[in-house]
Amino acid sequence: MLILFVLTLLACNKHSYGFGSDPKISCIESEKQALLKFKATLIDEADVLSSWGSEPDKTNCCKWWGVKCNNHTGHVTVLNLSKISPSFSLSGHVTVVSISSSLSGKISPSFLELQHLKYLDLSWNYFSGNFSPIPNHHLGNVSSLRYLSLRQNLGLSVGNLEWLSYFPLLRHLDLNSVDLSQATNWLELVSKNLPLLEHLDLSSCGLPNPVPHLNFSLSLITSVDLSENSLSSSIIIDAFGKMISLVHLNLYDNEFAGSIPKSFNNLSRLQSLNLMENSLTDQLDKFLDKLSGKSLQILNLEWNQLRGTLPDLTRFSSLRELHLPYNQLTGPFPTSLQLPNLGALNLRGNQISGMLPDLTVSHSLTFLDLGHNSLNGTIDKSVGQLSRLEYLDISSNSLEGVISEAHFSNLSSLKFLDFSFNSLVFNISSNWIPPFQLDVIRLASCKLGPDFPKWLRNQNNCSELDISGAGISDIVPNWFWDRPPNLVYLNLSYNQMKGLVPDFSVKFSDYPSIDLSSNRFEGQIPRLPSKVESLNLSKNLFLGSISLICAITDFALSYLDLSSNQLSGWIPDCWEHFQKLNIINLANNTLSGKLPSSLGSLSQLRALQLRDNNLSGELPESLKNCLELKILDLGGNRFTGNIQPWIGTHFTKLIILSLRSNNFYGDIPLGICQLNNTHILDFSQNDLSGMLPRCFGNFSAMIHRYDSMREAIDFVYMRGRQGDNSEGYIAAIYLANALVQWKGQEREFGKNLDLLKIIDLSSNKLSGEIPQEIASLAELVSLNLSTNNFTGKIVEDIGQMKNLESLDLSANRLFGQIPATLALLHFLNVLNLSNNNLSGKIPLSTQLQSFNPSAYSGNPQLCGDPLPNKCPGEEEGTKPPLIATGNEKKIQEEDGDKLITQAFYISMGVGFAFGFWAIFGPMLLSSISGYACFKFLDKLTDWLYVMASINLARLQRRLQS
Ligand SMILES: *[C@@H]1O[C@H](CO)[C@@H](O)[C@H](O)[C@H]1NC(C)=O
Ligand SMILES: *[C@@H]1O[C@H](CO)[C@@H](O)[C@H](O)[C@H]1NC(C)=O
Ligand SMILES: *[C@@H]1O[C@H](CO)[C@@H](O)[C@H](O)[C@H]1NC(C)=O
Ligand SMILES: *[C@@H]1O[C@H](CO)[C@@H](O)[C@H](O)[C@H]1NC(C)=O
């Protein structure tokens, strides 16, 4: 599950084409006419080409916008109508600078009449139609064009590239994002027709694998970008081995599998190789053996399946960036890592073990990410000597020991620090002044306490601070709250911090995400900023009204969790403007009164958890507009009224519906049966009456097992923005949770909810027969219909419900025999049929006899093992042998492993265990090659979801502004 978006911008070397004409030069009339013809087919809504015209003041076309002429001959040599110009920031990031509005319309072939045109750049516009530049005969045979870019014209098609033969002088060809899916002979046409080509960019073109082609010569080519196609053919890979001048090769996001050929060894000038997101499975050392080492500066093999240990890299003496995250590397670091030029080392998400390497030789190192590996041992103080280091992430390893000031002594450039999820203990003196000013501090589960860390006092530029689970049991000092309002993300959760919290409305500025959960903060809910992205104050000692949430007036709030406090009063009626609100959890407080109708305006609401309060009244009709609801948990309140059919017909995405322990009455409406995604349907402890609809056998999610269910249950929501004013969003996963009656006890489930499929209608006044159709719910794990007025026989085919672990039909008026198929329920380990009018002999099976007799008690006419009363005709000591049901053998085999039922895997959820998160901001791919990437990831690892933080709309806005 990987969505990855890379925007690669090419810095074009425009200088060699003579930008800037001599103002004294005037243009040639026929060329001016050709340009006007060119303009005629364009749509220029923003009047970008206002300088182009036939009016007297516009006679010199050499002065027109985007046109350049030769200083001596006056011929038009350059036509540059690109909308953007890439600009490089000091850190090497590319920002796209829009220098004009977009043009659209058709590209007229009249530019071919500009016989001296060498440079044509039409990139980043909205040109459409077919670009088929076939010149007329009288113009001569070939174009003198050296540079052609049609980059990022999404509606443009260029046919099959036969036209390339008219441009034999091309050095630079950039057709990024132009559809070439029909051009099966692209490789042949390029190599046959463009002998002088140096730079080729056919990225994101939907390129097909080429047909085999032997006479391949692109010996001058230095730069090739074929990224974001679906290429897999070895024909292409082999071809690169022959491009002996190659300096930059970008094959990111294709489907190349296995390895690269030995011929890559010929590429002795190769400086950057990007094979990120392919399916390489080689041993890393074998892979590297196929590369000529000396010249290589950037190697990116991120997201492949490369195996083996990290070999000695000394041969790659020029290496500046090594990106190997998310492969399957194992074993320790090589004994020596002598890479004096190394600036970036990224090995995140492998299984590398052993000690941290000594990197002091690499004194240019600015970026080091070793997070999510299996590193152990202590951290040597020498890491503190990497004075250029800006980014240091060793999170989620098994590192241990004490961290002291010395570990940071020379890290004066550090901006990003992540030591989270190790076993590190900070022993830092209270008057330490760190040498750095951090943007991002992540020290989750590092032992920082019991005192609040005083060294944070001078970290005033920090935009992200996570010191959750840090063993801090202090009062949060005022200087902390009084810091400059730069924090965009604050996580103090899972400590024992105490005291009052101040007025937040002035302590934060830009859409903060605030998590103070699981502490001992007290007093009223603080005054809140008007803009908040996410707010979690759960599991504290807050009391009083929650009406202050109405002070949040901006629409951006996506997550609100105030559960498990002592909050009281009404739920305010101010929800209209929270258009992005995904999650409301107010459970386990003492809120009272009715649900306000403005909750119905929350069209994005996915979880509404209000259980265990004192809420009352009927559910507002407006609630039916919350079509995205997945969790509706209203249990443990005093809600009343009928269960409305719209709960079934409108909330088709509901996974958890709990109305337990309220005062709902009347029939269960047929509409409920449309809840085809529901895992938990809990109407227990109400006053419901009438018959159970036959359609109760229709709940699809209880009939089938869907692989994707886990993802459907835990949903990712945007928890806030990453610090450092970048484009990345922090995504978090909301782990759905439910409080259910499980095997006789109330339990809260979080993990494994996907396996938990429950119907609980116990303790109502339901009557009539249990519909036979219910037996088709083969995935149901627990069925509780106890304490109702059900009558008739137990469903004959109950043996079809083969995942049932818990069946409670007690305290009804069921009669007749226990169906023999009950013996087929291998997982059953809780059974209660007591207090009915069942009769006859309890069917024989290993399991049914193993239950406590109380499971059958209160049925006077029931007889046989394990009940004490024997059936008529059966005598003590002459038990008949077990009836062989065909499954008997299996049952006996499983008996020893009785515990290993699904229940074994349904471990208790760790409460509200949401908030697993990680963040992938733009990678710091610095640029030596004229390329740079903004990168946004959406990834899933075992316990960690990372949301594709690419907010396309945001990016587009940025590009357009
Ligand atoms: C042409 O003239 C302009 C302005 O005088 C100058 O900036 C530019 O470098 C010249 N170009 C060439 C190719 O001589
Ligand atoms: C680190 O882990 C390895 C096994 O991967 C083990 O042999 C070694 O003893 C561990 N070292 C420390 C210091 O725990
Ligand atoms: C409910 O909140 C109280 C504190 O107000 C807490 O002690 C208790 O554990 C919470 N219950 C649940 C089920 O979270
Ligand atoms: C549930 O029903 C909706 C609409 O009726 C349908 O789109 C969806 O595919 C169904 N889902 C399942 C799991 O059957």
CSV table of N, CA and C in Angstrom, one decimal, residues 588-649:
chain,number,residue,atom,x,y,z
A,588,ASN,N,-17.5,8.6,28.4
A,588,ASN,CA,-17.0,8.4,29.8
A,588,ASN,C,-16.8,9.8,30.5
A,589,ASN,N,-17.9,10.6,30.4
A,589,ASN,CA,-18.0,11.9,31.1
A,589,ASN,C,-19.3,11.9,31.8
A,590,THR,N,-19.8,13.0,32.2
A,590,THR,CA,-21.2,13.1,32.8
A,590,THR,C,-22.0,14.1,32.0
A,591,LEU,N,-21.8,14.1,30.7
A,591,LEU,CA,-22.6,15.1,29.9
A,591,LEU,C,-24.0,14.7,29.9
A,592,SER,N,-24.9,15.7,29.8
A,592,SER,CA,-26.3,15.4,29.9
A,592,SER,C,-27.1,16.2,28.8
A,593,GLY,N,-28.4,16.0,28.8
A,593,GLY,CA,-29.2,16.7,27.8
A,593,GLY,C,-29.3,16.0,26.5
A,594,LYS,N,-29.9,16.6,25.5
A,594,LYS,CA,-30.1,16.0,24.2
A,594,LYS,C,-28.9,16.2,23.3
A,595,LEU,N,-28.9,15.4,22.2
A,595,LEU,CA,-27.9,15.7,21.2
A,595,LEU,C,-28.3,16.9,20.4
A,596,PRO,N,-27.4,17.9,20.2
A,596,PRO,CA,-27.8,19.0,19.4
A,596,PRO,C,-28.0,18.7,17.9
A,597,SER,N,-28.9,19.4,17.3
A,597,SER,CA,-29.2,19.0,15.9
A,597,SER,C,-28.1,19.4,15.0
A,598,SER,N,-27.2,20.4,15.4
A,598,SER,CA,-26.2,20.8,14.5
A,598,SER,C,-25.1,19.7,14.2
A,599,LEU,N,-25.1,18.7,15.1
A,599,LEU,CA,-24.2,17.5,14.8
A,599,LEU,C,-24.5,17.0,13.4
A,600,GLY,N,-25.7,17.2,12.9
A,600,GLY,CA,-26.1,16.7,11.6
A,600,GLY,C,-25.4,17.4,10.5
A,601,SER,N,-24.7,18.5,10.7
A,601,SER,CA,-24.0,19.1,9.6
A,601,SER,C,-22.6,18.6,9.5
A,602,LEU,N,-22.2,17.6,10.3
A,602,LEU,CA,-20.9,17.1,10.1
A,602,LEU,C,-20.8,16.0,9.1
A,603,SER,N,-20.7,16.5,7.8
A,603,SER,CA,-20.8,15.5,6.7
A,603,SER,C,-19.6,14.6,6.6
A,604,GLN,N,-18.5,15.0,7.3
A,604,GLN,CA,-17.3,14.1,7.2
A,604,GLN,C,-17.1,13.2,8.5
A,605,LEU,N,-18.1,13.3,9.4
A,605,LEU,CA,-17.9,12.6,10.6
A,605,LEU,C,-17.8,11.1,10.4
A,606,ARG,N,-16.8,10.5,11.0
A,606,ARG,CA,-16.6,9.1,10.9
A,606,ARG,C,-16.8,8.3,12.2
A,607,ALA,N,-16.5,9.0,13.3
A,607,ALA,CA,-16.7,8.3,14.6
A,607,ALA,C,-17.4,9.3,15.5
A,608,LEU,N,-18.5,8.8,16.1
A,608,LEU,CA,-19.2,9.6,17.1
A,608,LEU,C,-19.3,8.7,18.3
A,609,GLN,N,-18.5,9.0,19.3
A,609,GLN,CA,-18.4,8.1,20.5
A,609,GLN,C,-18.8,8.9,21.7
A,610,LEU,N,-20.0,8.6,22.2
A,610,LEU,CA,-20.6,9.3,23.3
A,610,LEU,C,-21.0,8.4,24.5
A,611,ARG,N,-20.4,7.2,24.5
A,611,ARG,CA,-20.9,6.2,25.5
A,611,ARG,C,-20.6,6.6,26.9
A,612,ASP,N,-21.3,6.1,27.8
A,612,ASP,CA,-21.2,6.3,29.2
A,612,ASP,C,-21.2,7.8,29.6
A,613,ASN,N,-22.3,8.4,29.3
A,613,ASN,CA,-22.6,9.8,29.8
A,613,ASN,C,-24.1,9.7,30.3
A,614,ASN,N,-24.7,10.9,30.5
A,614,ASN,CA,-26.1,10.9,30.9
A,614,ASN,C,-27.0,11.5,29.9
A,615,LEU,N,-26.6,11.3,28.6
A,615,LEU,CA,-27.4,11.9,27.5
A,615,LEU,C,-28.7,11.3,27.4
A,616,SER,N,-29.7,12.1,27.0
A,616,SER,CA,-31.1,11.6,26.9
A,616,SER,C,-31.8,12.2,25.7
A,617,GLY,N,-33.1,11.9,25.6
A,617,GLY,CA,-33.9,12.4,24.5
A,617,GLY,C,-33.8,11.5,23.3
A,618,GLU,N,-34.5,11.9,22.2
A,618,GLU,CA,-34.4,11.1,21.0
A,618,GLU,C,-33.2,11.6,20.1
A,619,LEU,N,-32.8,10.8,19.3
A,619,LEU,CA,-31.7,11.2,18.4
A,619,LEU,C,-32.2,12.2,17.4
A,620,PRO,N,-31.5,13.3,17.1
A,620,PRO,CA,-32.0,14.3,16.2
A,620,PRO,C,-32.1,13.7,14.8
A,621,GLU,N,-33.2,14.0,14.1
A,621,GLU,CA,-33.3,13.5,12.7
A,621,GLU,C,-32.2,14.0,11.8
A,622,SER,N,-31.6,15.1,12.2
A,622,SER,CA,-30.5,15.7,11.3
A,622,SER,C,-29.3,14.7,11.3
A,623,LEU,N,-29.2,13.9,12.3
A,623,LEU,CA,-28.0,13.0,12.3
A,623,LEU,C,-27.9,12.1,11.1
A,624,LYS,N,-29.0,12.0,10.4
A,624,LYS,CA,-29.0,11.1,9.2
A,624,LYS,C,-28.2,11.6,8.1
A,625,ASN,N,-27.7,12.9,8.2
A,625,ASN,CA,-26.9,13.5,7.2
A,625,ASN,C,-25.4,13.1,7.3
A,626,CYS,N,-25.1,12.4,8.4
A,626,CYS,CA,-23.7,12.1,8.7
A,626,CYS,C,-23.4,10.7,8.0
A,627,LEU,N,-23.4,10.8,6.6
A,627,LEU,CA,-23.3,9.6,5.8
A,627,LEU,C,-22.0,8.9,5.9
A,628,GLU,N,-21.0,9.5,6.4
A,628,GLU,CA,-19.7,8.9,6.5
A,628,GLU,C,-19.4,8.1,7.8
A,629,LEU,N,-20.4,8.0,8.7
A,629,LEU,CA,-20.2,7.4,10.0
A,629,LEU,C,-19.8,6.0,9.9
A,630,LYS,N,-18.7,5.6,10.6
A,630,LYS,CA,-18.3,4.3,10.7
A,630,LYS,C,-18.5,3.7,12.1
A,631,ILE,N,-18.4,4.6,13.1
A,631,ILE,CA,-18.6,4.2,14.4
A,631,ILE,C,-19.7,5.1,15.1
A,632,LEU,N,-20.7,4.5,15.6
A,632,LEU,CA,-21.7,5.2,16.3
A,632,LEU,C,-21.9,4.5,17.6
A,633,ASP,N,-21.3,5.1,18.7
A,633,ASP,CA,-21.4,4.5,20.0
A,633,ASP,C,-22.1,5.4,21.0
A,634,LEU,N,-23.3,5.0,21.2
A,634,LEU,CA,-24.1,5.8,22.1
A,634,LEU,C,-24.5,5.1,23.4
A,635,GLY,N,-23.8,4.0,23.6
A,635,GLY,CA,-24.2,3.1,24.8
A,635,GLY,C,-24.0,3.8,26.1
A,636,GLY,N,-24.7,3.2,27.1
A,636,GLY,CA,-24.6,3.7,28.4
A,636,GLY,C,-25.1,5.1,28.6
A,637,ASN,N,-26.2,5.5,28.0
A,637,ASN,CA,-26.8,6.8,28.2
A,637,ASN,C,-28.3,6.6,28.5
A,638,ARG,N,-29.1,7.6,28.3
A,638,ARG,CA,-30.6,7.4,28.6
A,638,ARG,C,-31.3,7.9,27.3
A,639,PHE,N,-30.8,7.6,26.2
A,639,PHE,CA,-31.5,7.9,24.9
A,639,PHE,C,-32.8,7.1,24.8
A,640,THR,N,-33.7,7.7,24.2
A,640,THR,CA,-35.0,7.0,24.1
A,640,THR,C,-35.6,7.2,22.7
A,641,GLY,N,-36.8,6.7,22.5
A,641,GLY,CA,-37.4,6.7,21.2
A,641,GLY,C,-37.2,5.4,20.4
A,642,ASN,N,-37.8,5.4,19.2
A,642,ASN,CA,-37.6,4.2,18.3
A,642,ASN,C,-36.3,4.2,17.7
A,643,ILE,N,-35.8,3.1,17.3
A,643,ILE,CA,-34.6,3.0,16.5
A,643,ILE,C,-35.0,3.4,15.1
A,644,GLN,N,-34.5,4.4,14.5
A,644,GLN,CA,-35.0,4.9,13.3
A,644,GLN,C,-34.5,4.1,12.1
A,645,PRO,N,-35.3,3.8,11.1
A,645,PRO,CA,-34.8,3.1,9.9
A,645,PRO,C,-33.6,3.7,9.2
A,646,TRP,N,-33.5,5.1,9.3
A,646,TRP,CA,-32.4,5.7,8.6
A,646,TRP,C,-31.0,5.3,9.2
A,647,ILE,N,-31.0,4.8,10.4
A,647,ILE,CA,-29.7,4.4,10.9
A,647,ILE,C,-29.2,3.3,10.0
A,648,GLY,N,-30.1,2.4,9.5
A,648,GLY,CA,-29.6,1.4,8.5
A,648,GLY,C,-29.5,1.9,7.1
A,649,THR,N,-30.5,2.7,6.7
A,649,THR,CA,-30.5,3.1,5.3
A,649,THR,C,-29.4,4.1,4.9
